[in-house]
Amino acid sequence: MAVRTRMSGNEAVSHAIRQISPDVMPAFPITPSTEIPQYISTMIANGEIDTEFIPVESEHSAMSAAIGAGAAGARVFTATSSAGLALMWEVVYVAASSRLPLVMAVVNRGLTGPLNINAEHSDSMGARDSGWIQIYAENNQEAYDNMLQAYRIAEHAEVHLPVMICQDGFITSHAVENISLLEDEPVKKFVGEYEPEHFLLNEKEPMAVGPYAVSNYCMEAKKAQAEAMIRAKKVILDVAREFEELSGRTYGFYEAYRMEDAEYAVVAIGSVCGTTKDAVDRLREAGVKAGLVKVRVFRPFPGEELAEALRGCKAVAIMDRCESYSGEGGPLGAELTAAMYRAKLAAETVNIVYGLSGRDVRVEDMERVYDDLRKMAEEGLRFAQYPYLGLRE
Amino acid sequence: MNATTFDYKEIQGREERLAPGHRLCAGCGATIAVRNVLKALHPGDHAVVGNATGCLEVSSYTYPYTAYEDSYIHSAFENAGATLSGVETAYRVLKKKGKIGADYKFITFGGDGGTYDIGLQSLSGAMERGHDMVYVCYDNGAYMNTGIQRSSATPPFADTTTTPAGKVSAGKPQPRKDLAAIMAAHNIPYVGQTTFIGNMKDLYTKSERAIYTEGPAFLNIMAPCPRGWRYEAPELIAICKAAVETCYWPLFEVVEGKWSLNYEPKKKLPIEEFLKRQGRFKHLFTPENEHCIGEFQAEVDRRWEELLARCAQ
């Protein structure tokens, strides 16, 4: 039976980890993910789980130790944010190319410049091409549910790729909300035991990991990695279906909210989607055909599916909680616009940068976005550059 | 620890754990270090070998061939300590959970670039946390893999590609970092410094002790590089002997905090005996740079006296 309670996003992820009880967790504290290693260390100290915590001296070593433990045959978990993920950068790629099914909770926070500790997606978006699967949550419930699905995806024989489970710093990680938890036994059964096919500590089959590969082999390794990412699409959906049978909660690449006849759509990632749903409800009451497409899976990028979800819309606002300094907008904007072009969609689009460094977004802000979409479709409104939402004038 | 007595024939007759066919240079010290350290594993014992990026890695695990008979992991340049600490932790957990049966030892190799410099933090963390592993530095005194750039292990006045000897420069201005002392300051159970001397007894004894001591251990092995030091391959052993006889590279160990000298030359040779065999110091043997040899000697003398004092305590 489900357990109804209330907890923060960090507590929810830690609770999932208590239920999964991975073998090894190397981690280094960084706001706003620090609570996760704290909660898990407390569980270990109280004998609730038999995970071994490695109190590494940096995030670079956290990911390095995770690679070592994963290659050795252990189920591994770590958590980080912002500069911590940036410090890991080099070895984040190594983890993926070594095809290790690690899972990392990323509590999204902006990268420094200026130093800031609040929600932004520049950390995980910066790692979007590192070969990790990326799944984002709107709230604590989704952070919990995504974490329970993560190892099933990562360890799947068709995938063998690491997974980032992302949630918005503070807004989700620290806000206490209602949540429905699954009981321990069904979770353990769902996640299953980890049985690696090849691992360093297999006495019957010594193994070498991390070769130097020259030009005549390296390209094939990268192509194999890319194909695993494509195969992950089916696995993500299969695992979601199985999870639905267990929990009654539905997951896919994205959530379509009131999109059935929507003329004006917002596409966004993370906690802003909750705010946007309120705006959609208000606008629907006023007769505006507003809808929301919430992107859950960013890697692999479900471009075709997202474009299909937007077919029929007159105008679409693509929201990025991340500046990519391309002079053209953010990463979701760039990738989704390309997908819409390939799908031959005719909708007007605007790429909006919002919520940087934790800048608040209110329901009224999102209502104004929908108003702009209407003006784009009906009055020919165009933006000279990609607009910033909520910028101080 | 179950130390075996040193039986040269038996030890050299043990199966090679670094297979031939790797691409390291003739006269390379790293190869000798790895072969001999791994020979100190008791026959039949399993090991996971780690490695920092460097000459050794690119020459011994070039896809699709590995020269290692044991399981092996390389992930990056600066993280050999952290990476192997993850392997060792996984071993303890999986063993406790009954998921694996065999006993394993954990040994990782890094050059001085990956150890003294870019990997120092990762090494320090792994040692401080107390993982049951051996970190072996094959110290050839420069970043050889990228083309002989200076490191903090490079001796003073060495001609490297980033401290070239020139009209107004006599090579590297700074003395060497004393990494063995830094590792001893971590209060780990075992630190040893050695090189290739005689029948390799010192290297064997220290390797075996490092591997079979519970907890973290650090071995610093002077491992000359023919390209960077500029010597003919057969000169290698003579250079190592000169390094020890001049007290440039003393053989010592720190066991549970207690320093002890393993070899004291009957007559300490002048540093020229070490320097003159290497092209990287050639520029010192000129009238305008002669004073550098005096400074080098003074630094060797100071450190030797310091070591004697530590070992006398």
Tab-separated table of C-alpha atoms in Angstrom, chain A residues 21-24 50-58 60-62 64-75 87 90-91 94 98 193-195 199-214 216-217, chain B residues 46-48 57-59 61-66 68-79 82-94 96-97 99-102 104 106 121-126 128-129 131:
chain	number	residue	atom	x	y	z
A	21	SER	CA	20.210	0.438	-0.882
A	22	PRO	CA	22.958	0.699	-3.516
A	23	ASP	CA	26.369	-0.782	-2.731
A	24	VAL	CA	28.560	2.305	-2.843
A	50	ASP	CA	24.293	-1.456	4.035
A	51	THR	CA	25.533	1.106	1.497
A	52	GLU	CA	29.203	2.050	1.887
A	53	PHE	CA	29.689	5.824	1.861
A	54	ILE	CA	33.020	7.181	0.570
A	55	PRO	CA	33.598	10.685	1.968
A	56	VAL	CA	35.746	11.835	-0.947
A	57	GLU	CA	37.735	15.062	-0.960
A	58	SER	CA	36.113	16.512	-4.114
A	60	HIS	CA	36.100	14.890	-9.226
A	61	SER	CA	37.045	12.112	-6.849
A	62	ALA	CA	33.366	11.337	-6.211
A	64	SER	CA	36.235	8.809	-10.125
A	65	ALA	CA	35.445	6.561	-7.163
A	66	ALA	CA	31.985	5.950	-8.640
A	67	ILE	CA	33.658	4.785	-11.860
A	68	GLY	CA	35.996	2.502	-9.919
A	69	ALA	CA	33.181	1.031	-7.841
A	70	GLY	CA	30.899	0.642	-10.857
A	71	ALA	CA	33.604	-1.096	-12.885
A	72	ALA	CA	34.290	-3.354	-9.905
A	73	GLY	CA	30.693	-4.583	-10.081
A	74	ALA	CA	28.900	-2.478	-7.486
A	75	ARG	CA	25.614	-0.582	-7.822
A	87	LEU	CA	34.369	19.765	-11.384
A	90	GLU	CA	36.013	15.138	-17.406
A	91	VAL	CA	35.110	11.945	-15.619
A	94	VAL	CA	34.518	8.654	-18.760
A	98	SER	CA	32.949	3.120	-19.880
A	193	GLU	CA	19.381	-7.167	-7.784
A	194	TYR	CA	22.261	-5.864	-9.870
A	195	GLU	CA	23.979	-8.678	-11.763
A	199	PHE	CA	33.262	-6.626	-13.759
A	200	LEU	CA	36.781	-6.218	-12.398
A	201	LEU	CA	36.248	-8.498	-9.402
A	202	ASN	CA	35.142	-11.500	-11.428
A	203	GLU	CA	37.885	-13.990	-10.587
A	204	LYS	CA	36.943	-16.155	-13.562
A	205	GLU	CA	37.351	-13.347	-16.093
A	206	PRO	CA	39.904	-10.579	-15.475
A	207	MET	CA	38.889	-7.425	-17.299
A	208	ALA	CA	40.561	-4.213	-18.417
A	209	VAL	CA	38.659	-0.903	-18.323
A	210	GLY	CA	39.587	2.460	-19.820
A	211	PRO	CA	41.858	1.780	-22.812
A	212	TYR	CA	43.820	4.158	-24.942
A	213	ALA	CA	42.065	3.807	-28.281
A	214	VAL	CA	43.517	5.400	-31.364
A	216	ASN	CA	41.027	3.225	-35.873
A	217	TYR	CA	38.837	2.136	-32.929
B	46	HIS	CA	44.197	-11.790	-7.306
B	47	ALA	CA	44.739	-8.097	-7.885
B	48	VAL	CA	43.106	-5.129	-9.532
B	57	GLU	CA	48.789	3.545	-19.653
B	58	VAL	CA	48.892	4.416	-23.331
B	59	SER	CA	51.604	1.826	-23.936
B	61	TYR	CA	46.492	-0.902	-22.617
B	62	THR	CA	46.183	0.164	-26.221
B	63	TYR	CA	42.841	-1.056	-27.476
B	64	PRO	CA	42.238	-3.902	-28.227
B	65	TYR	CA	45.283	-5.264	-26.344
B	66	THR	CA	46.014	-5.261	-22.633
B	68	TYR	CA	47.879	-6.994	-17.781
B	69	GLU	CA	47.116	-10.506	-16.654
B	70	ASP	CA	45.084	-9.059	-13.773
B	71	SER	CA	41.973	-6.881	-13.902
B	72	TYR	CA	42.970	-3.332	-14.738
B	73	ILE	CA	41.346	0.098	-14.649
B	74	HIS	CA	42.366	3.478	-15.982
B	75	SER	CA	39.967	6.415	-16.008
B	76	ALA	CA	41.921	9.686	-16.157
B	77	PHE	CA	45.187	11.448	-15.344
B	78	GLU	CA	44.564	12.961	-11.915
B	79	ASN	CA	42.347	10.365	-10.282
B	82	ALA	CA	40.162	7.996	-6.130
B	83	THR	CA	39.382	5.475	-8.860
B	84	LEU	CA	41.086	2.597	-7.072
B	85	SER	CA	39.517	3.693	-3.772
B	86	GLY	CA	36.155	3.100	-5.444
B	87	VAL	CA	37.217	-0.364	-6.599
B	88	GLU	CA	38.474	-1.227	-3.132
B	89	THR	CA	35.266	-0.009	-1.489
B	90	ALA	CA	33.158	-2.024	-3.924
B	91	TYR	CA	35.279	-5.060	-3.054
B	92	ARG	CA	34.605	-4.684	0.671
B	93	VAL	CA	30.849	-4.261	0.164
B	94	LEU	CA	30.457	-7.080	-2.355
B	96	LYS	CA	30.408	-8.518	2.877
B	97	LYS	CA	27.245	-9.182	0.897
B	99	LYS	CA	28.468	-11.502	-3.946
B	100	ILE	CA	32.146	-12.284	-4.608
B	101	GLY	CA	34.397	-14.936	-3.144
B	102	ALA	CA	38.041	-14.337	-4.038
B	104	TYR	CA	41.947	-9.197	-3.971
B	106	PHE	CA	44.682	-3.244	-5.038
B	121	GLN	CA	44.648	15.694	-4.099
B	122	SER	CA	43.110	12.431	-5.241
B	123	LEU	CA	46.054	10.478	-3.805
B	124	SER	CA	45.941	12.374	-0.531
B	125	GLY	CA	42.207	11.732	-0.160
B	126	ALA	CA	42.530	8.022	-0.870
B	128	GLU	CA	43.690	9.683	4.319
B	129	ARG	CA	40.478	7.659	4.029
B	131	HIS	CA	41.620	2.335	1.779
